[in-house]
JSON list of C-alpha atoms in Angstrom, two decimals:
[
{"chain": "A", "resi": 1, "resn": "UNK", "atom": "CA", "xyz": [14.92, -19.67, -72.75]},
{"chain": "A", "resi": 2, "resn": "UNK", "atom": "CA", "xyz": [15.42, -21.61, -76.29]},
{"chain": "A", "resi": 3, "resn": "UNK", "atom": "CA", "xyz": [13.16, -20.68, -79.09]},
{"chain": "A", "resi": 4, "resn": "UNK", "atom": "CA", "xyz": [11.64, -23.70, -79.49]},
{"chain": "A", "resi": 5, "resn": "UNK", "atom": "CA", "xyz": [10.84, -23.53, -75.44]},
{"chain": "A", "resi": 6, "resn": "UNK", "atom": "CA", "xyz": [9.09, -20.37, -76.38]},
{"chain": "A", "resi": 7, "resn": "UNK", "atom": "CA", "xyz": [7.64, -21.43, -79.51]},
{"chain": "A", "resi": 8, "resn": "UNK", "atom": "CA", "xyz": [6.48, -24.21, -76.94]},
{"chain": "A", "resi": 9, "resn": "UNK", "atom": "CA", "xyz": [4.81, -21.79, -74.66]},
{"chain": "A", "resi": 10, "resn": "UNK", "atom": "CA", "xyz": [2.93, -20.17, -77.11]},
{"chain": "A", "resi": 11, "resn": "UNK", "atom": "CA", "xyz": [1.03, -23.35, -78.18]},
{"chain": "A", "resi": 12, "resn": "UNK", "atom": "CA", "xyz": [0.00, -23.99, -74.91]},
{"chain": "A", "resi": 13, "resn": "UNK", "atom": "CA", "xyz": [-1.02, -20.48, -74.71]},
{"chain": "A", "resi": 14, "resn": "UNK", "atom": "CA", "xyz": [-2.83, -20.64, -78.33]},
{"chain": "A", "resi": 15, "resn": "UNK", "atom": "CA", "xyz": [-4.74, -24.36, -77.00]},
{"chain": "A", "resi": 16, "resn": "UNK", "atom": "CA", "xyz": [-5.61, -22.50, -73.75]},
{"chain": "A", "resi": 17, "resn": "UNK", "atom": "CA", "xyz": [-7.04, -19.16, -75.79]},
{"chain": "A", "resi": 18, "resn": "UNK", "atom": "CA", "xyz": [-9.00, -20.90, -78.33]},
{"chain": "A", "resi": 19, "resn": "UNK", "atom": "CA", "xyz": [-10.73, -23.49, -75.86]},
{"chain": "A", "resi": 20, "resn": "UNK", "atom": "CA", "xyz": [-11.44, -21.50, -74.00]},
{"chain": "A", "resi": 21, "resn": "UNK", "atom": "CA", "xyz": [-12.68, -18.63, -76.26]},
{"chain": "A", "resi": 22, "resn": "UNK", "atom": "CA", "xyz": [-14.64, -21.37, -77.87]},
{"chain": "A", "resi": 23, "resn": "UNK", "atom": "CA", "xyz": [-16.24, -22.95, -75.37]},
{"chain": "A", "resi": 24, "resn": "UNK", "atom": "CA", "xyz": [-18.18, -19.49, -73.98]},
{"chain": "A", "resi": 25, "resn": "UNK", "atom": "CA", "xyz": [-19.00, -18.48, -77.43]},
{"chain": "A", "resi": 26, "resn": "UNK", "atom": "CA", "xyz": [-20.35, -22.28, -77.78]},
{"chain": "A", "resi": 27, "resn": "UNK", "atom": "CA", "xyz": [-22.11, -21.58, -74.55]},
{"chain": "A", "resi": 28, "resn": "UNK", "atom": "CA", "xyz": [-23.61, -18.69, -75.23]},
{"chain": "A", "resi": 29, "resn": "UNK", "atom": "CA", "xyz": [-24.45, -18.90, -78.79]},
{"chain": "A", "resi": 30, "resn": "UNK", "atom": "CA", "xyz": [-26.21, -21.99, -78.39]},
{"chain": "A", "resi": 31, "resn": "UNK", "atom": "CA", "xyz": [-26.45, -23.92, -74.62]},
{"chain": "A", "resi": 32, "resn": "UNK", "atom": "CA", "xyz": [-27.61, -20.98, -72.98]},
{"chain": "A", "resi": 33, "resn": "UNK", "atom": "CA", "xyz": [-30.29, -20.65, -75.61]},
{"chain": "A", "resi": 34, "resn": "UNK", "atom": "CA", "xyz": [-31.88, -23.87, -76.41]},
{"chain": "A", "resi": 35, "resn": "UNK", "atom": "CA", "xyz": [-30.02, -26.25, -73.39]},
{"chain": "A", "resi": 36, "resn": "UNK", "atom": "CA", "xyz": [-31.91, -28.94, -75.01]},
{"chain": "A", "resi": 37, "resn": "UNK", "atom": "CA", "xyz": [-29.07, -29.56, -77.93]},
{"chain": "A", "resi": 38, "resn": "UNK", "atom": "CA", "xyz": [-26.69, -30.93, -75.45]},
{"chain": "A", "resi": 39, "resn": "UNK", "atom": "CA", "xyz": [-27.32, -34.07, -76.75]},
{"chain": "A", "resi": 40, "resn": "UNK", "atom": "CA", "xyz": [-27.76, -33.44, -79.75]},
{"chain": "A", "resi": 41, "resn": "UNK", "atom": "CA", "xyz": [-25.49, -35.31, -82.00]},
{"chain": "A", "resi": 42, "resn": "UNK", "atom": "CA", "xyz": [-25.46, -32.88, -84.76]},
{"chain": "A", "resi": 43, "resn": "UNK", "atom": "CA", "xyz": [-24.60, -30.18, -82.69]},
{"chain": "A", "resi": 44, "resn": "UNK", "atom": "CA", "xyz": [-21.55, -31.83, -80.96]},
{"chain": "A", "resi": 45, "resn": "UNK", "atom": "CA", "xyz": [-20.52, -33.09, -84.47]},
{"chain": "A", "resi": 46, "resn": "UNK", "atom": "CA", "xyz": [-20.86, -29.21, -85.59]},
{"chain": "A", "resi": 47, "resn": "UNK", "atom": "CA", "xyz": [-18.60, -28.37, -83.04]},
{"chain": "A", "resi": 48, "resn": "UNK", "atom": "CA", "xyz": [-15.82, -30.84, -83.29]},
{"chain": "A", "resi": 49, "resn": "UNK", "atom": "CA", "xyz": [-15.69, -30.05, -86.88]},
{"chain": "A", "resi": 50, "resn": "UNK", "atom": "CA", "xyz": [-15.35, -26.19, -86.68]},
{"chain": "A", "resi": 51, "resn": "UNK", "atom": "CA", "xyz": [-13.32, -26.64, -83.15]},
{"chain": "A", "resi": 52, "resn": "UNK", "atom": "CA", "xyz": [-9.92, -28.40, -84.98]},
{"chain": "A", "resi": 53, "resn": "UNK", "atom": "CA", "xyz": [-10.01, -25.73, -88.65]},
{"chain": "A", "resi": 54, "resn": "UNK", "atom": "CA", "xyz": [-10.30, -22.88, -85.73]},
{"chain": "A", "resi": 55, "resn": "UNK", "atom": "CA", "xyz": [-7.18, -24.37, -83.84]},
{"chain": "A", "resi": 56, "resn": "UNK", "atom": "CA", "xyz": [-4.81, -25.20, -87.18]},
{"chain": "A", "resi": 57, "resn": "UNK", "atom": "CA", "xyz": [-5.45, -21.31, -88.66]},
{"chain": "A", "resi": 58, "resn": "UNK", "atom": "CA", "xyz": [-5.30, -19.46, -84.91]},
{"chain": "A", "resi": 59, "resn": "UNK", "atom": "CA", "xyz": [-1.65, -21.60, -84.40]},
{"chain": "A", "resi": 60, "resn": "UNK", "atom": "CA", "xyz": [-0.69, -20.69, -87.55]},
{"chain": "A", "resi": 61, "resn": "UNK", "atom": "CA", "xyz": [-1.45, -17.50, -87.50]},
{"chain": "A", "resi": 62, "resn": "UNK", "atom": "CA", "xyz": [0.05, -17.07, -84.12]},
{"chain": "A", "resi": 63, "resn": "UNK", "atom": "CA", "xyz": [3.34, -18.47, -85.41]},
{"chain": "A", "resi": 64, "resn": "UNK", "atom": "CA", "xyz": [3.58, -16.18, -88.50]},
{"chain": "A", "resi": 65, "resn": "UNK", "atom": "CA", "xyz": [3.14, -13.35, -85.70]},
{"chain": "A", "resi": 66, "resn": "UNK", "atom": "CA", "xyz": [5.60, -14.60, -83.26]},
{"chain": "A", "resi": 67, "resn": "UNK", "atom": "CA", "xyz": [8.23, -15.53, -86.13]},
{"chain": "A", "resi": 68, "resn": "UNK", "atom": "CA", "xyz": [7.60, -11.54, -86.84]},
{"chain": "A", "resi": 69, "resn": "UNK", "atom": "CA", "xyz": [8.15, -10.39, -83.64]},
{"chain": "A", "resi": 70, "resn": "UNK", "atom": "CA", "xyz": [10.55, -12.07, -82.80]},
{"chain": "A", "resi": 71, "resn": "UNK", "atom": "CA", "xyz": [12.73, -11.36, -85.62]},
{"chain": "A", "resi": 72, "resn": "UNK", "atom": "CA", "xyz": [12.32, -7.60, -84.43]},
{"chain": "A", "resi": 73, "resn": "UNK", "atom": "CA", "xyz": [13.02, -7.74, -80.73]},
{"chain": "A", "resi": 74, "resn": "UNK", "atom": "CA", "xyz": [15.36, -10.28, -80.41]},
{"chain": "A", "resi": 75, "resn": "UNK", "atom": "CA", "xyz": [17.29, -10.87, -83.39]},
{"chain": "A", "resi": 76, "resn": "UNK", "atom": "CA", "xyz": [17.35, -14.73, -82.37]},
{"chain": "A", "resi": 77, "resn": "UNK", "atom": "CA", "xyz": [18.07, -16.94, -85.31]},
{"chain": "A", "resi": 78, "resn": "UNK", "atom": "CA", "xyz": [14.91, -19.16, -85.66]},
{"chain": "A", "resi": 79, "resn": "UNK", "atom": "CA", "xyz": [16.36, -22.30, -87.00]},
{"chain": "A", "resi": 80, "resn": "UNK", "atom": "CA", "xyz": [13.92, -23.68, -89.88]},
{"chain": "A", "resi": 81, "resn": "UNK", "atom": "CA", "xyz": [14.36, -27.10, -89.33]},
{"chain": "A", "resi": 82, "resn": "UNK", "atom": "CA", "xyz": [13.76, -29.32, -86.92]},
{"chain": "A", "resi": 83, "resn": "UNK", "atom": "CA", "xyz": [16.89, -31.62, -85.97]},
{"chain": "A", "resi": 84, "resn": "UNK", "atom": "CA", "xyz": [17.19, -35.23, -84.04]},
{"chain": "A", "resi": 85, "resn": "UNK", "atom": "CA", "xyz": [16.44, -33.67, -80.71]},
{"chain": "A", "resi": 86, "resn": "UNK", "atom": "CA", "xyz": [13.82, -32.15, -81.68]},
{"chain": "A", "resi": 87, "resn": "UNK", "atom": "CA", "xyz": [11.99, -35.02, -83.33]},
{"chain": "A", "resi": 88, "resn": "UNK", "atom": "CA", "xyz": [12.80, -37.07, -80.20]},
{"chain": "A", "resi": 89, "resn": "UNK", "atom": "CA", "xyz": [11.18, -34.91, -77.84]},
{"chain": "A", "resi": 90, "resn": "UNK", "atom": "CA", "xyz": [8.41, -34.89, -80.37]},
{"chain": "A", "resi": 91, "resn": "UNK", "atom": "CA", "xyz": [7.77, -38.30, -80.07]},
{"chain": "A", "resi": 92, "resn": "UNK", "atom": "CA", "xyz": [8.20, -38.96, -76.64]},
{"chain": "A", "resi": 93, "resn": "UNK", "atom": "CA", "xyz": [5.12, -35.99, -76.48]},
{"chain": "A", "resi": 94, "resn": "UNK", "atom": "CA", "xyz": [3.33, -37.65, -78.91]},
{"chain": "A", "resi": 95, "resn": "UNK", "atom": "CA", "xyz": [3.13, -40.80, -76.97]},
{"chain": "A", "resi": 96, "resn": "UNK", "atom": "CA", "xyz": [2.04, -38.81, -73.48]},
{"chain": "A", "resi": 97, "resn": "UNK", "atom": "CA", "xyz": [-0.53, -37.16, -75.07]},
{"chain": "A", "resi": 98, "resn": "UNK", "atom": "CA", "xyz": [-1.69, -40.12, -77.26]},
{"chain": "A", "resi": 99, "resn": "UNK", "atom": "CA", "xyz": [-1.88, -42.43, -74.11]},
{"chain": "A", "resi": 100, "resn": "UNK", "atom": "CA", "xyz": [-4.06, -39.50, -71.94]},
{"chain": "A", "resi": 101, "resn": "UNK", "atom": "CA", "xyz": [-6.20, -39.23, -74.97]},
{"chain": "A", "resi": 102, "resn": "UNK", "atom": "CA", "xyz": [-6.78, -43.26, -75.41]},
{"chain": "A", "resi": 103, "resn": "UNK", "atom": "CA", "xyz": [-7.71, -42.87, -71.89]},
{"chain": "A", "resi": 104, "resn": "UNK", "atom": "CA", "xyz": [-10.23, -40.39, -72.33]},
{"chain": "A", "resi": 105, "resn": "UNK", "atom": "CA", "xyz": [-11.49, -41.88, -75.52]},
{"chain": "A", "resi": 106, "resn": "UNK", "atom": "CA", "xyz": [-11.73, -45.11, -73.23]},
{"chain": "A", "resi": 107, "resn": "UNK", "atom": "CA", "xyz": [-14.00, -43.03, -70.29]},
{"chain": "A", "resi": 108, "resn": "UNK", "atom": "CA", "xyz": [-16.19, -41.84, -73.01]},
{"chain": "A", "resi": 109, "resn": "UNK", "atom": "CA", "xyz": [-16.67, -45.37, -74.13]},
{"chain": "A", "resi": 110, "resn": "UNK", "atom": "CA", "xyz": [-17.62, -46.30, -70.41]},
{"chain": "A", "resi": 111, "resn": "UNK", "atom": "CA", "xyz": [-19.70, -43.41, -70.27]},
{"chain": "A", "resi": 112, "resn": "UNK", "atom": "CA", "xyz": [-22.21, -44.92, -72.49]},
{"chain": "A", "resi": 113, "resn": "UNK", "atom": "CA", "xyz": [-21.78, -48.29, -71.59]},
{"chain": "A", "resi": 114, "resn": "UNK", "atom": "CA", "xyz": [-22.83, -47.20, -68.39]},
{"chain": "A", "resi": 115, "resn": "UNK", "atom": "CA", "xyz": [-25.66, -45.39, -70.04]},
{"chain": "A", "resi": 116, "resn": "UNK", "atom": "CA", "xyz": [-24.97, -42.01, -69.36]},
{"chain": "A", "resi": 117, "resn": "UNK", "atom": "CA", "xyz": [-26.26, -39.24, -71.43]},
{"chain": "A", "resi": 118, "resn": "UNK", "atom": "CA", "xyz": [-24.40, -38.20, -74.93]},
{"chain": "A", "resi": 119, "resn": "UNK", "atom": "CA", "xyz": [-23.05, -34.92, -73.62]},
{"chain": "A", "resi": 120, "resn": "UNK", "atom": "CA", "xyz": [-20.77, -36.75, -71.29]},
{"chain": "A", "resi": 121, "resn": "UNK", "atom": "CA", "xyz": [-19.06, -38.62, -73.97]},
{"chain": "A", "resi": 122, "resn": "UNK", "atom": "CA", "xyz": [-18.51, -35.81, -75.59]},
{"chain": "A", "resi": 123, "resn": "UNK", "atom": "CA", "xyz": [-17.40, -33.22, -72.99]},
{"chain": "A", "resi": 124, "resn": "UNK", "atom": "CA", "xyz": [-14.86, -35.95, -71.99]},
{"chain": "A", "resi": 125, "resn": "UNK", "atom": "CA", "xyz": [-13.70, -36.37, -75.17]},
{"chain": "A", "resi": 126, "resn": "UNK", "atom": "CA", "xyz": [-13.10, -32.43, -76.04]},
{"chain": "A", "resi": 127, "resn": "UNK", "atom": "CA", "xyz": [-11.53, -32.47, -72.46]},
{"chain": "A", "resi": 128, "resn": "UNK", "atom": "CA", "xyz": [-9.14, -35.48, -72.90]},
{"chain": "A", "resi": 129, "resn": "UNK", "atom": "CA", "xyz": [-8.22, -34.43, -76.40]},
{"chain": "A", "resi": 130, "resn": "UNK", "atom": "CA", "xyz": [-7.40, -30.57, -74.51]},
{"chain": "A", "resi": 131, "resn": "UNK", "atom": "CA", "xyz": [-6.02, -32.31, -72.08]},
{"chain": "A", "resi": 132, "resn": "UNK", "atom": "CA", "xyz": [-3.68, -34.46, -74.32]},
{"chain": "A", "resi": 133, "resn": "UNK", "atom": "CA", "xyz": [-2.47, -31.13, -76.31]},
{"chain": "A", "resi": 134, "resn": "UNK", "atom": "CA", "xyz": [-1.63, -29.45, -73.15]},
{"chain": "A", "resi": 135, "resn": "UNK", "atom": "CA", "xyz": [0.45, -32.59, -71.91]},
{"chain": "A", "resi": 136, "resn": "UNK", "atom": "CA", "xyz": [1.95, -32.78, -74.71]},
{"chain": "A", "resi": 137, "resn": "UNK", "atom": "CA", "xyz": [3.34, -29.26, -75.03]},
{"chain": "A", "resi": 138, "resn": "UNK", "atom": "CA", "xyz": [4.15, -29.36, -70.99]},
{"chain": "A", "resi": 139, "resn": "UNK", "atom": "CA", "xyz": [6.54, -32.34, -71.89]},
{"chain": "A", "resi": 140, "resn": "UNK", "atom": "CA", "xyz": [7.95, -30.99, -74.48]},
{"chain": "A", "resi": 141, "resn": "UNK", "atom": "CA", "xyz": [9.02, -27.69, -72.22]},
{"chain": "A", "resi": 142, "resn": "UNK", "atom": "CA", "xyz": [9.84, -30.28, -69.27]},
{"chain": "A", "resi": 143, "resn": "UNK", "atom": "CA", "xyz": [12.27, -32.62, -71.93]},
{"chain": "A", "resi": 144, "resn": "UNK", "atom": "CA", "xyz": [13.95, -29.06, -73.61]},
{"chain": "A", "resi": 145, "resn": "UNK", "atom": "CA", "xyz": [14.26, -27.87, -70.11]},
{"chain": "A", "resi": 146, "resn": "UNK", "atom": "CA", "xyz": [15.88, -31.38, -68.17]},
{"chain": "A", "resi": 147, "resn": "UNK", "atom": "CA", "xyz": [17.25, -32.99, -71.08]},
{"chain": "A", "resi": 148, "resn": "UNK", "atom": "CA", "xyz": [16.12, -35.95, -73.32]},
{"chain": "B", "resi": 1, "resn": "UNK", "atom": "CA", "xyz": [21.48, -45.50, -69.81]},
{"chain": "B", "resi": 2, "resn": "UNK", "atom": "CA", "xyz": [22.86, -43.68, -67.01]},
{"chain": "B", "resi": 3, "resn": "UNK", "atom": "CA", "xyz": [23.63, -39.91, -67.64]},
{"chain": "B", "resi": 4, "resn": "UNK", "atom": "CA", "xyz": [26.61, -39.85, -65.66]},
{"chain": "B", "resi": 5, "resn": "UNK", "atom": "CA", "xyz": [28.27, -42.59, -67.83]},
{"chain": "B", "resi": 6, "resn": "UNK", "atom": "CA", "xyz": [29.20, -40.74, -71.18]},
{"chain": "B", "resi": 7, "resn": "UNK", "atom": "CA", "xyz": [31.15, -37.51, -70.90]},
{"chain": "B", "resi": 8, "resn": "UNK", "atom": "CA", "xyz": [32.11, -35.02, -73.67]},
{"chain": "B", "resi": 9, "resn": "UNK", "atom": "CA", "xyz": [35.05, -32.86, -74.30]},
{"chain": "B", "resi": 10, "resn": "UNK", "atom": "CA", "xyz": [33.35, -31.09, -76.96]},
{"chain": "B", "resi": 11, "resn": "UNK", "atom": "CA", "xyz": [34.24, -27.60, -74.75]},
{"chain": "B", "resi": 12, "resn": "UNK", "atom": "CA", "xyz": [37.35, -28.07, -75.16]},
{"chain": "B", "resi": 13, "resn": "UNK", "atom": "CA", "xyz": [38.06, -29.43, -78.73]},
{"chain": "B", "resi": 14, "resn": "UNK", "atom": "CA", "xyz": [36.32, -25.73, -79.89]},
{"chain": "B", "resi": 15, "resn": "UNK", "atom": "CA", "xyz": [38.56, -24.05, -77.95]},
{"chain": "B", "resi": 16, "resn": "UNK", "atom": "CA", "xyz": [41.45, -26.23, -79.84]},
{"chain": "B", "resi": 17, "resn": "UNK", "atom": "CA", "xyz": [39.67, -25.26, -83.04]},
{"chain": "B", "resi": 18, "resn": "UNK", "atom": "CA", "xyz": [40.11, -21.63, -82.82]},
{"chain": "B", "resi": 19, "resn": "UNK", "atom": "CA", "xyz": [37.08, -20.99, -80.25]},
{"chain": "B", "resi": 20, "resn": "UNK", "atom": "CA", "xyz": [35.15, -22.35, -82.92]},
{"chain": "B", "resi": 21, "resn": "UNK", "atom": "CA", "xyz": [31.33, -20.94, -81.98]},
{"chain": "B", "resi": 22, "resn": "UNK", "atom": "CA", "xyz": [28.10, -23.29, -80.54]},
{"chain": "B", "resi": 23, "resn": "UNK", "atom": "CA", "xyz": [26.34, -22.22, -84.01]},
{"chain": "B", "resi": 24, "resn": "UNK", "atom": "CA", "xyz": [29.47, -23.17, -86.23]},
{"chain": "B", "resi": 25, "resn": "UNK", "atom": "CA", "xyz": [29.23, -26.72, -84.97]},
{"chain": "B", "resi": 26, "resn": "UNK", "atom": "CA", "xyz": [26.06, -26.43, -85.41]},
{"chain": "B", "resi": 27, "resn": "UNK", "atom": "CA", "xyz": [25.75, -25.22, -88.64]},
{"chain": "B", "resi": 28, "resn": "UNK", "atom": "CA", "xyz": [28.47, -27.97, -89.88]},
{"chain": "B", "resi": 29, "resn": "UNK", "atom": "CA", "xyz": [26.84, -30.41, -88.30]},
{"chain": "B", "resi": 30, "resn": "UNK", "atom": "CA", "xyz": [23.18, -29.96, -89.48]},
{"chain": "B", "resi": 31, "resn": "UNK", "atom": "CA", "xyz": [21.86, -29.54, -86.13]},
{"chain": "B", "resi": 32, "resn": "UNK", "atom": "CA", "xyz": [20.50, -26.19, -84.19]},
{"chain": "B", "resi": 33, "resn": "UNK", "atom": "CA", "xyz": [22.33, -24.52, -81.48]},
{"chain": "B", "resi": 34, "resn": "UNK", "atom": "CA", "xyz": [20.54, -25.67, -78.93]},
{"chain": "B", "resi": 35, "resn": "UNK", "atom": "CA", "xyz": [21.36, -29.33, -79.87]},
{"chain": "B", "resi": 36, "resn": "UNK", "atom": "CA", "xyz": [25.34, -28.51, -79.38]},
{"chain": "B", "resi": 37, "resn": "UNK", "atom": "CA", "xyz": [24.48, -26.60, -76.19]},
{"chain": "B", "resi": 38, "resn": "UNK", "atom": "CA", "xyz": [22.50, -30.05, -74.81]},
{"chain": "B", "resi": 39, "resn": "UNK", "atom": "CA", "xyz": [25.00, -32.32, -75.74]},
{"chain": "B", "resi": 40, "resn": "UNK", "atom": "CA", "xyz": [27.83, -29.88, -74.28]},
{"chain": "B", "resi": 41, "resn": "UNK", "atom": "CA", "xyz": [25.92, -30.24, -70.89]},
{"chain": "B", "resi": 42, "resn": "UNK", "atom": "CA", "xyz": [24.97, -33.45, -70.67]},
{"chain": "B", "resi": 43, "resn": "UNK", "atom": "CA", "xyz": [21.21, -33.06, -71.29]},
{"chain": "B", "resi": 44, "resn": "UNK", "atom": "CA", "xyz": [21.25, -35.05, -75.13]},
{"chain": "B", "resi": 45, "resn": "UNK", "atom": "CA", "xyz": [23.32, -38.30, -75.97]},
{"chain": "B", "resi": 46, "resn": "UNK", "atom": "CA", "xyz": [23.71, -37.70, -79.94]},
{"chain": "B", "resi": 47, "resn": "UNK", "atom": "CA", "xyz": [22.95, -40.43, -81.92]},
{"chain": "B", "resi": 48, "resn": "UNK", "atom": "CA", "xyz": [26.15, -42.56, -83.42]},
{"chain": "B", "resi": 49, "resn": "UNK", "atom": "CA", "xyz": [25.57, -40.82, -86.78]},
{"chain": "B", "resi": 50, "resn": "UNK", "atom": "CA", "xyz": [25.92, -37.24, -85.29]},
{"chain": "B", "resi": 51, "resn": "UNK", "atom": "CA", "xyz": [28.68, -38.32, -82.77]},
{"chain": "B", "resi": 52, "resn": "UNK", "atom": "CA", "xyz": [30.67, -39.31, -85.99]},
{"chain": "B", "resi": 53, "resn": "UNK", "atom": "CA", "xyz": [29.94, -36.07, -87.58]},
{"chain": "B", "resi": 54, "resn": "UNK", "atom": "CA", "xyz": [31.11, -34.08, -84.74]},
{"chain": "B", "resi": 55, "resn": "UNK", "atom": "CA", "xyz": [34.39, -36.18, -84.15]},
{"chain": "B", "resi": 56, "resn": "UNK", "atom": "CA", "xyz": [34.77, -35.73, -87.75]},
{"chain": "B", "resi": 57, "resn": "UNK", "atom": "CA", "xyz": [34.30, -31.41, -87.79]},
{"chain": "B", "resi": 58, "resn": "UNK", "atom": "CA", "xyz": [36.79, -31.45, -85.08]},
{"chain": "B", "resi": 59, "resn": "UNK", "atom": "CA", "xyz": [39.04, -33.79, -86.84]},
{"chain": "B", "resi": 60, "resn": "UNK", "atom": "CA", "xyz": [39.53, -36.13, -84.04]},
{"chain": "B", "resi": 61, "resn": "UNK", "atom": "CA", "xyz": [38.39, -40.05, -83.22]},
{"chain": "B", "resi": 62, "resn": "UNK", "atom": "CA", "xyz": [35.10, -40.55, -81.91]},
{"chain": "B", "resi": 63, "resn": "UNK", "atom": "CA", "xyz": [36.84, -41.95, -78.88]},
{"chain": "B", "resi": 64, "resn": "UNK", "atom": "CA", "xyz": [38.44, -38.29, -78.08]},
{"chain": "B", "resi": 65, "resn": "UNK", "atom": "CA", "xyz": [34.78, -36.39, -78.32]},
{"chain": "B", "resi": 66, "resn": "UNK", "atom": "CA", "xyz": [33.01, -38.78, -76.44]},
{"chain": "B", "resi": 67, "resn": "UNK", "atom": "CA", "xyz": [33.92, -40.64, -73.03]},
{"chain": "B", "resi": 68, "resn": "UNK", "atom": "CA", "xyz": [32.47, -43.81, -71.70]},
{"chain": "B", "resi": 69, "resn": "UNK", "atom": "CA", "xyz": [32.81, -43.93, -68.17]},
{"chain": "B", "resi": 70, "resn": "UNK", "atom": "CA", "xyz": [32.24, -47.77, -67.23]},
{"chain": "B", "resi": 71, "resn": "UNK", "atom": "CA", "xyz": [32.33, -47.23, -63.79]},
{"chain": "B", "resi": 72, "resn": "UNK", "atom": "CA", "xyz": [29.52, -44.84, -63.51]},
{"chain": "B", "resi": 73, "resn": "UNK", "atom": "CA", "xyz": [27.74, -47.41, -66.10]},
{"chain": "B", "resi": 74, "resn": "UNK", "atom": "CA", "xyz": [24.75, -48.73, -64.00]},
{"chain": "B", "resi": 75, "resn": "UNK", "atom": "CA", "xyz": [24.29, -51.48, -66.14]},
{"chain": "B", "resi": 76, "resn": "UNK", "atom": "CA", "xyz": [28.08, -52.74, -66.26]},
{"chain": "B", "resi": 77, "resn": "UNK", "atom": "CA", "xyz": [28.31, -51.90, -62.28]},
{"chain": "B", "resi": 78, "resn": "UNK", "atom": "CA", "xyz": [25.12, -54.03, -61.41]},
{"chain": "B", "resi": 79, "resn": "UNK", "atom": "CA", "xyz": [26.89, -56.97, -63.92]},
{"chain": "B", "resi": 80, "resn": "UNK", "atom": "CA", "xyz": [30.26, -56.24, -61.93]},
{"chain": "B", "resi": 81, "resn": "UNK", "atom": "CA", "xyz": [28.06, -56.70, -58.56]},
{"chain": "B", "resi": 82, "resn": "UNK", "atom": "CA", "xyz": [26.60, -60.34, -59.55]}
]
């Protein structure tokens, strides 16, 4: 396995780990409280805002570890830049997970059109935008692995 | 394009350059490992720019790195067809 496949693999891991983490101690700390703040706008907009600082600092932080441990186990040479493969496959992920994300973003829209409640524009656009990152870093395993 | 219509010989032009390593292409070519081990198997066309810079490590034409294969072309075969 390349480095970047495994550099891959642990952003999919870190997006799992911190949605997941998030959403029980968003559960917990608040819906299981007062339920009645599901549709509260303020609350959602609390929790998009702290969700994406919490992502950028745990994937950073989770690269500066695996950058460290790798350099001790395997001795791999981590190449520090990225090359015209690379950025390919970048872009042909960006585009899967843009397109699954317009598609939620799209839903969300219906969902109020249809006059649903708030929460379910927002739970569908957390999940779409989760849903996106994950596509996007399955592609980018699926292109290193088959070929571009 | 199809992937059976371009073929390398970039295996074999290291070997003619004194088993020159994956990573020594690599390195004077500006692209990682990987990228040289992709193109070696048929899994990444270059672009022109870092066709030329390979053909140019090794010394050779571009023509001598890189093969088209018409025939396997599924393009030029559906144009032959018609």
């Amino acid at each position: 396995m390349s480095i970047q496949e495994k550099q891959v693999i642990l952003s999919l891991f870190n997006t799992v780990l911190v949605l997941v983490i998030y959403s029980l101690w968003l559960y917990n700390r608040y819906l299981s409280v007062t339920p009645e703040v599901i549709n509260d706008f303020s609350f959602w907009g609390r929790a998009f805002v702290i969700l994406v600082p919490v992502t950028i600092v745990v994937q950073i932080v989770m690269h500066i570890l695996f950058h460290i441990v790798n350099a001790i186990l395997s001795r791999e040479h981590v190449p520090d830049k990225e090359d015209e493969r690379d950025k390919l496959i970048e872009l042909k992920s960006i585009r899967l997970s843009h397109w699954i994300f317009i598609t939620g973003f799209f839903l969300a829209m219906g969902s109020q059109a249809l006059s649903m409640q708030p929460w379910v524009m927002f739970i569908l656009l957390i999940s779409f935008g989760f849903i996106a990152g994950m596509a996007s870093d399955i592609a980018k395993i699926f292109y290193y692995r088959r070929g571009v | 394009m199809g992937r059976d219509s371009i073929d390398n010989n970039i295996r074999t032009l290291r070997f003619l350059n004194g088993e020159m390593t994956q990573q020594e292409l690599a390195n004077n070519t500006g692209v990682t490992r990987q990228t040289i081990v992709a193109i070696e198997n048929g899994k990444y066309f270059p672009s022109l720019e870092l066709a030329f810079r390979i053909s140019h490590v090794f010394g050779v034409p571009l023509g001598e790195v890189f093969i088209f294969n018409h025939q396997n072309d599924p393009v030029i075969r559906k144009q032959n067809k018609s």
